[in-house]
mmCIF file of C-alpha atoms in Angstrom:
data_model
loop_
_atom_site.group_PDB
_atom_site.id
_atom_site.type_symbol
_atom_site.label_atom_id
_atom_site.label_comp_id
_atom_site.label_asym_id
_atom_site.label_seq_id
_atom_site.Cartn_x
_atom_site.Cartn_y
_atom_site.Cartn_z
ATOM 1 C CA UNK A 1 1.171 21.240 19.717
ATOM 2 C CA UNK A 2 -2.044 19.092 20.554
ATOM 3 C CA UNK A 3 -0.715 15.255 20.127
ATOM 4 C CA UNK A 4 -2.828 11.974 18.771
ATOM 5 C CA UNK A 5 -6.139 12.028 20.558
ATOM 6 C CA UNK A 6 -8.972 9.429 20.777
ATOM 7 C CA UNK A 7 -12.503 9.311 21.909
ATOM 8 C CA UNK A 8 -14.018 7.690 24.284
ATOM 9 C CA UNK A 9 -10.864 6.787 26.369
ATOM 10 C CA UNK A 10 -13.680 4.176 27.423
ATOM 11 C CA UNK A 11 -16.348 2.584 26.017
ATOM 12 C CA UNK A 12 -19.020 -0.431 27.642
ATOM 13 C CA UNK A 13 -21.370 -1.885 25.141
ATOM 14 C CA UNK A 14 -23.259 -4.993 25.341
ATOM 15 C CA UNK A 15 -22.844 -7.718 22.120
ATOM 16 C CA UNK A 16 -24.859 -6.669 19.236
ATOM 17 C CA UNK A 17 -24.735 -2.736 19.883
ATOM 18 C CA UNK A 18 -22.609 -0.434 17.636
ATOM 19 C CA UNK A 19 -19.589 1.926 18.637
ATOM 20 C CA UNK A 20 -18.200 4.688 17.038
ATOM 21 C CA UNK A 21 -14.264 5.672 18.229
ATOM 22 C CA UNK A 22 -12.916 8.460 16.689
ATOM 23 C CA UNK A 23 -9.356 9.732 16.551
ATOM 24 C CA UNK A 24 -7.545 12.883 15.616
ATOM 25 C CA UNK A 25 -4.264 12.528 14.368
ATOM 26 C CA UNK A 26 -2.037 15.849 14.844
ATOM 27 C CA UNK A 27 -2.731 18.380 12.722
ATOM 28 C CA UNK A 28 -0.637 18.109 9.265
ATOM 29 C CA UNK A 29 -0.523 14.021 9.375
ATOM 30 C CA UNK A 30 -1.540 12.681 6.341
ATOM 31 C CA UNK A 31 -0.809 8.982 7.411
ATOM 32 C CA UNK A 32 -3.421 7.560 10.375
ATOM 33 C CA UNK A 33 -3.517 4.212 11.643
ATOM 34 C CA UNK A 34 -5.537 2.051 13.823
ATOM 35 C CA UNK A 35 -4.212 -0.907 16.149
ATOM 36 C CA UNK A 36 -5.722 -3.019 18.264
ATOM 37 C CA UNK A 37 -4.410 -4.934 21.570
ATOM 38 C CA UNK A 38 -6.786 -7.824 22.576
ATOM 39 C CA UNK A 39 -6.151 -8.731 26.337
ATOM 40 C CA UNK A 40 -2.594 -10.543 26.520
ATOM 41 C CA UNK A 41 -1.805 -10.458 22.878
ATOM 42 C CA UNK A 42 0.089 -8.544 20.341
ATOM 43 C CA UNK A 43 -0.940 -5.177 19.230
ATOM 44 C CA UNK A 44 -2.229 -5.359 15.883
ATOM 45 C CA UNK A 45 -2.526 -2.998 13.069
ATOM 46 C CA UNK A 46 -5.611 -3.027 12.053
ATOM 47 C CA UNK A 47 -5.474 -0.198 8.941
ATOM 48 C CA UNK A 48 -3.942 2.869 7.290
ATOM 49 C CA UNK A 49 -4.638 6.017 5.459
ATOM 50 C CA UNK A 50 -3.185 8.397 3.161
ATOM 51 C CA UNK A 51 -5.563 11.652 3.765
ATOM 52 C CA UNK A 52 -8.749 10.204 2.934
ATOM 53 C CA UNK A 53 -7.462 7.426 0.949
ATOM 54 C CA UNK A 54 -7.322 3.545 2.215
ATOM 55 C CA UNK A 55 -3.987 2.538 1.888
ATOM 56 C CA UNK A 56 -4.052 -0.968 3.405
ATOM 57 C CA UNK A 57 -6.345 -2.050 5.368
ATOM 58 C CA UNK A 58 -5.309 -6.045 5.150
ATOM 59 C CA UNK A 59 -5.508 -6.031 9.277
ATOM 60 C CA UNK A 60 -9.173 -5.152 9.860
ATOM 61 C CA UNK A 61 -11.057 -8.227 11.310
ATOM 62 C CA UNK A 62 -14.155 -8.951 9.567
ATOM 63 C CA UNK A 63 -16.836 -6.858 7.897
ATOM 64 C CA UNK A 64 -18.236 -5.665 11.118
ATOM 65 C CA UNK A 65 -15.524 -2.961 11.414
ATOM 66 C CA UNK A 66 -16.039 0.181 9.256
ATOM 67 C CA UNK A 67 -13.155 2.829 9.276
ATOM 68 C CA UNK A 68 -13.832 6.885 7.928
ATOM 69 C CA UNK A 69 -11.760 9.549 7.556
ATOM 70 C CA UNK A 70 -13.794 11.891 5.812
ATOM 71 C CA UNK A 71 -11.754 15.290 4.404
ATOM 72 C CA UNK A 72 -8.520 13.653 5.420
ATOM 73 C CA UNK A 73 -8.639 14.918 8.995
ATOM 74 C CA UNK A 74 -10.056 13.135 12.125
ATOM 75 C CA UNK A 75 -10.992 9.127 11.550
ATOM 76 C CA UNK A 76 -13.946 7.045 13.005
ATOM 77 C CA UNK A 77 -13.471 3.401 13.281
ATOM 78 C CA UNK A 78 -17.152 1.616 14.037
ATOM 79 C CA UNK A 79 -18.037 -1.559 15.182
ATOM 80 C CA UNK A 80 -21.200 -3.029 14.154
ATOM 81 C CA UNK A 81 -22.630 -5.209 15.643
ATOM 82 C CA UNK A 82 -20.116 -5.554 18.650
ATOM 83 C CA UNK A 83 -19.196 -8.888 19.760
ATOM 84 C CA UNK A 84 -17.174 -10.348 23.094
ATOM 85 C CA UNK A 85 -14.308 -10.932 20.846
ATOM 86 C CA UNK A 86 -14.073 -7.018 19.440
ATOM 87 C CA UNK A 87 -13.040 -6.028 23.233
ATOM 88 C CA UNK A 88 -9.145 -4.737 23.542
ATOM 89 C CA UNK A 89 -7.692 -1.397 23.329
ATOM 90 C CA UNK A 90 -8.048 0.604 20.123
ATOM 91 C CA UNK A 91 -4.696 3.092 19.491
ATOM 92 C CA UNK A 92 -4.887 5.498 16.484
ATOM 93 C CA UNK A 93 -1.548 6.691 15.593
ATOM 94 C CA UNK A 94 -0.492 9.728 12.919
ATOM 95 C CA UNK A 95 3.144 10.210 11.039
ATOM 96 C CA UNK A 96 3.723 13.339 8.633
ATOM 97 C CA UNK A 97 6.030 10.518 6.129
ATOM 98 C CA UNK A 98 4.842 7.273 5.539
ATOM 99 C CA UNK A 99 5.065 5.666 9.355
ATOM 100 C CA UNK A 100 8.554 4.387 9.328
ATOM 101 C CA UNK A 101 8.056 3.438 13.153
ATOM 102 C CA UNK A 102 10.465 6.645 14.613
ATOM 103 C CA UNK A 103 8.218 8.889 13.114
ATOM 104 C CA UNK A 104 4.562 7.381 14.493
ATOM 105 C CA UNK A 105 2.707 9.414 17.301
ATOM 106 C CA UNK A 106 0.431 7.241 19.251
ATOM 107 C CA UNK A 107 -3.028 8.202 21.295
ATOM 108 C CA UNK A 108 -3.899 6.789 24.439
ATOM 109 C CA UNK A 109 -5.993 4.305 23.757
ATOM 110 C CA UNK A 110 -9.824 3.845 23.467
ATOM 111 C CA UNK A 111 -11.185 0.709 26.107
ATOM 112 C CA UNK A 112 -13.840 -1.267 24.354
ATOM 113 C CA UNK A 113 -15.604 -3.579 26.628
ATOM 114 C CA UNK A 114 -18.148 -5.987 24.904
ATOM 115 C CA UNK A 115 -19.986 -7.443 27.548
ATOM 116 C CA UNK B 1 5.460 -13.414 8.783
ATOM 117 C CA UNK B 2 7.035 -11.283 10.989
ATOM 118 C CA UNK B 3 6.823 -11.691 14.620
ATOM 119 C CA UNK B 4 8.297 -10.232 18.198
ATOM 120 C CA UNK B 5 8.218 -12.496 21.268
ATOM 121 C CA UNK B 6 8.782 -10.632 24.659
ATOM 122 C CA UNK B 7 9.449 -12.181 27.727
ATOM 123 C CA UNK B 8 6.286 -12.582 29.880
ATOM 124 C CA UNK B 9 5.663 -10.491 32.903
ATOM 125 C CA UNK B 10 4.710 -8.248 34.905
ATOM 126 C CA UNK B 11 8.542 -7.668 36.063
ATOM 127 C CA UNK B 12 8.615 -6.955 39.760
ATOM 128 C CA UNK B 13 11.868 -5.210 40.623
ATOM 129 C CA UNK B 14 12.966 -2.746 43.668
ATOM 130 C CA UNK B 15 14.388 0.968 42.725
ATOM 131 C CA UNK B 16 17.957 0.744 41.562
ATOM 132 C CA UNK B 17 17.937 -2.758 40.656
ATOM 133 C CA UNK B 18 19.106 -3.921 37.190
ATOM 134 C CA UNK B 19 16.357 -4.533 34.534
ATOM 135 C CA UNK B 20 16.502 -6.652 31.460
ATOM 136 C CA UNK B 21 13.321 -7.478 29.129
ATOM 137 C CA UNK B 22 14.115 -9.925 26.622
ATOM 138 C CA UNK B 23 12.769 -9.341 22.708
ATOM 139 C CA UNK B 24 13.261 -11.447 19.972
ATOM 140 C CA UNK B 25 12.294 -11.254 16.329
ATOM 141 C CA UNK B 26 11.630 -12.949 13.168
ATOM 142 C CA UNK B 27 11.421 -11.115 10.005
ATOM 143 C CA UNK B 28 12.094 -10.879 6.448
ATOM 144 C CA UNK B 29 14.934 -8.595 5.169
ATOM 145 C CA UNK B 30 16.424 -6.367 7.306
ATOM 146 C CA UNK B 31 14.021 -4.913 10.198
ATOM 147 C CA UNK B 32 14.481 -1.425 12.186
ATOM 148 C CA UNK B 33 13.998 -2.060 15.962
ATOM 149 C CA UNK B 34 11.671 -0.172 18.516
ATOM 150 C CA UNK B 35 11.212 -0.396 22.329
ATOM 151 C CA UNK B 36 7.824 1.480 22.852
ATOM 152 C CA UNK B 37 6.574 2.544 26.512
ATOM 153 C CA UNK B 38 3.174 3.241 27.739
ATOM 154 C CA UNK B 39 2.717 4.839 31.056
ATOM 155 C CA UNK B 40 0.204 4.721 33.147
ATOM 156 C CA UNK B 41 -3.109 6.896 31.178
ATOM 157 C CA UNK B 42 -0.961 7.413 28.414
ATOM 158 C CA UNK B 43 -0.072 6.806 24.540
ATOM 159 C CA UNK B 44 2.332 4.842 23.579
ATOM 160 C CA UNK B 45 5.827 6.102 23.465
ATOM 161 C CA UNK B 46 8.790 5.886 21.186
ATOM 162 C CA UNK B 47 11.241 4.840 23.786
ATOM 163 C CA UNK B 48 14.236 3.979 21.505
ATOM 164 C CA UNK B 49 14.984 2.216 18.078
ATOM 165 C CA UNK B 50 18.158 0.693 16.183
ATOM 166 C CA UNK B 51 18.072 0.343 12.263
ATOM 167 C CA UNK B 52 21.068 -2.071 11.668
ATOM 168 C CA UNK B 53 23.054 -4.857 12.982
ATOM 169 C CA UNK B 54 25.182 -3.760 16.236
ATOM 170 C CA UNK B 55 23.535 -0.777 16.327
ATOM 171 C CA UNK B 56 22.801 0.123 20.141
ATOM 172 C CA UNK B 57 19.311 2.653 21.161
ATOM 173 C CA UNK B 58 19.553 4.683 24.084
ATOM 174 C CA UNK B 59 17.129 7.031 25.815
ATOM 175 C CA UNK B 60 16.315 7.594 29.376
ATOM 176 C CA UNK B 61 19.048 5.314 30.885
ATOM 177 C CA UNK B 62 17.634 2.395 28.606
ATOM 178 C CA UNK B 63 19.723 0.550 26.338
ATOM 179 C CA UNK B 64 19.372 -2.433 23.367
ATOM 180 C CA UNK B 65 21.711 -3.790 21.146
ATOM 181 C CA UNK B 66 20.570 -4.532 17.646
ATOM 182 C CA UNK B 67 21.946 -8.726 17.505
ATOM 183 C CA UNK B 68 21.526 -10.031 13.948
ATOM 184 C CA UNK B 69 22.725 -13.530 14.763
ATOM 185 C CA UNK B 70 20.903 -14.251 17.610
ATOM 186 C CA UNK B 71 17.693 -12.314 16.173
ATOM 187 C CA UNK B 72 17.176 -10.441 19.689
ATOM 188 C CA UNK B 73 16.783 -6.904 20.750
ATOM 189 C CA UNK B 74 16.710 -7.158 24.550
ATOM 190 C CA UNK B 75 15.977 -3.995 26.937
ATOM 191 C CA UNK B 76 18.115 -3.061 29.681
ATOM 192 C CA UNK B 77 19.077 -0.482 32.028
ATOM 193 C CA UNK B 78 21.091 -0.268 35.096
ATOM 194 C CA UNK B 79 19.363 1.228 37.909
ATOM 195 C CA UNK B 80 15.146 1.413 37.391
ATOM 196 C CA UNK B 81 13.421 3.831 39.131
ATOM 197 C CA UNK B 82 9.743 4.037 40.458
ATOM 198 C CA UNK B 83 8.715 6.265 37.079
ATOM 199 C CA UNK B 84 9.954 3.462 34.998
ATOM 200 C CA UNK B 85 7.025 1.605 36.092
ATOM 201 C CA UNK B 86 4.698 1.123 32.475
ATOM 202 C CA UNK B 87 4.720 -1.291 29.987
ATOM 203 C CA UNK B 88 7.030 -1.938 27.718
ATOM 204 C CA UNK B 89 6.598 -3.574 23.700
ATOM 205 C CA UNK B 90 9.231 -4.233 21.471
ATOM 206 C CA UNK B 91 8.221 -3.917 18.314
ATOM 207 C CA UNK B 92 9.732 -4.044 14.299
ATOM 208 C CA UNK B 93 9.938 -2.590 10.939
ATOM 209 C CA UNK B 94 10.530 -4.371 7.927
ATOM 210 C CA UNK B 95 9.901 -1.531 5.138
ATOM 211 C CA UNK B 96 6.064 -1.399 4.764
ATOM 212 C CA UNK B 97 4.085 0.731 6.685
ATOM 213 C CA UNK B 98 3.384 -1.109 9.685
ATOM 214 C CA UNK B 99 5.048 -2.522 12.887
ATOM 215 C CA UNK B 100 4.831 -5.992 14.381
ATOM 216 C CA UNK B 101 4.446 -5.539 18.118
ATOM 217 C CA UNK B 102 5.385 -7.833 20.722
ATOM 218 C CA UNK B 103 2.626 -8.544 23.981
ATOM 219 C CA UNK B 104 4.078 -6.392 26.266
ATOM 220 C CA UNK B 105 6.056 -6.570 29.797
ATOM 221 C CA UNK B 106 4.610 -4.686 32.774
ATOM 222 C CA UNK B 107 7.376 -3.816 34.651
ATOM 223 C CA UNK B 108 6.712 -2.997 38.522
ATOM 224 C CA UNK B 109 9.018 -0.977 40.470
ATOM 225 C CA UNK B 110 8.660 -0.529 44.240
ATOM 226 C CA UNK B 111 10.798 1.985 46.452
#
């Protein structure tokens, strides 16, 4: 069974340009989340679907940040326009029940560097 | 709010020496536990979890003791080898959907 994966595993984008990471949660998750690690600090959950649906997406930073998941399946998360601040790791995770954290399957990570 | 604090690292330590990460927590309620792991290229990893008070995870050699009254969750395990080298979050669960994550401790381990 093909686990959590994410696209680009790393991305370099100068401030003001847009990126587009996309994640595909295992096949049968309803629930998909996005997290973010900024250099040194917590990881941080950023938002979460139902299938299609947002369920909470209180974590997401600012307006700049635009999250899909068209057809309940794979999810895009874009950032636009980037800035220096918006660079970290980006980890999509996917859970069949609602992500009690024993049950959450994590990707390896997109790199975003905002230079 | 709910919060993890994890000792700072990275954790240097030779093969076969004792290894202890310290976690501790503040929540509301009555939070499940997690120690995740992230090797080297790879997704983070359910390492082990607790979901009450005195409640000890275990996986891999690892160990952590859920400790209401001191609010901690600390990582240990006897003898670390060179493949326990990754970093290591602790990270909690207080009934909604999401987990609190600590910063994360490199841990190092030479031969």
């Amino acid at each position: 069974e093909a686990g959590v994966t994410q696209f680009p595993s790393h991305s370099v984008i100068e401030k003001g340009q847009t990126v587009t990471l996309r994640c595909d949660p295992i096949s049968g998750h309803d629930n998909l989340y996005w997290y973010r690690r900024v250099m040194g600090k917590e990881i941080k959950f950023l938002l979460h679907f139902v299938k299609e649906s947002k369920q909470d997406e209180s974590g997401m930073p600012n307006n700049r940040f635009l999250a899909e998941r068209t057809g309940g399946t794979y999810s895009t998360l874009k950032v636009q326009p980037a800035e220096l601040e918006d660079s970290g790791v980006y980890f999509c995770a996917s859970s069949q029940e609602n992500g009690r954290g024993e049950k959450l399957f994590f990707g390896s990570g997109t790199q975003l560097s905002v230079l | 709010g709910n919060s993890v604090t994890q000792m700072e690292g990275p954790v240097t330590l030779s093969e076969e020496a004792f290894l202890t990460i310290n976690c501790t927590y503040t929540a509301t309620g009555y939070p499940s536990l997690f120690w995740y792991v992230q090797y080297p290229g790879e997704g983070l990893q359910l390492l082990l979890k607790a979901t009450k008070a005195d409640d000890k995870g275990s996986n891999k050699g690892f160990e952590a003791t859920y400790r209401k009254e001191t609010t901690s969750f600390h990582l240990e395990k006897g003898s670390v080898q060179v493949s326990d080298s990754a970093v290591y979050f602790c990270a909690l669960n207080s009934g909604y959907s999401t987990l609190t994550f600590g910063k994360g401790t490199m841990l190092l381990v030479s031969p």
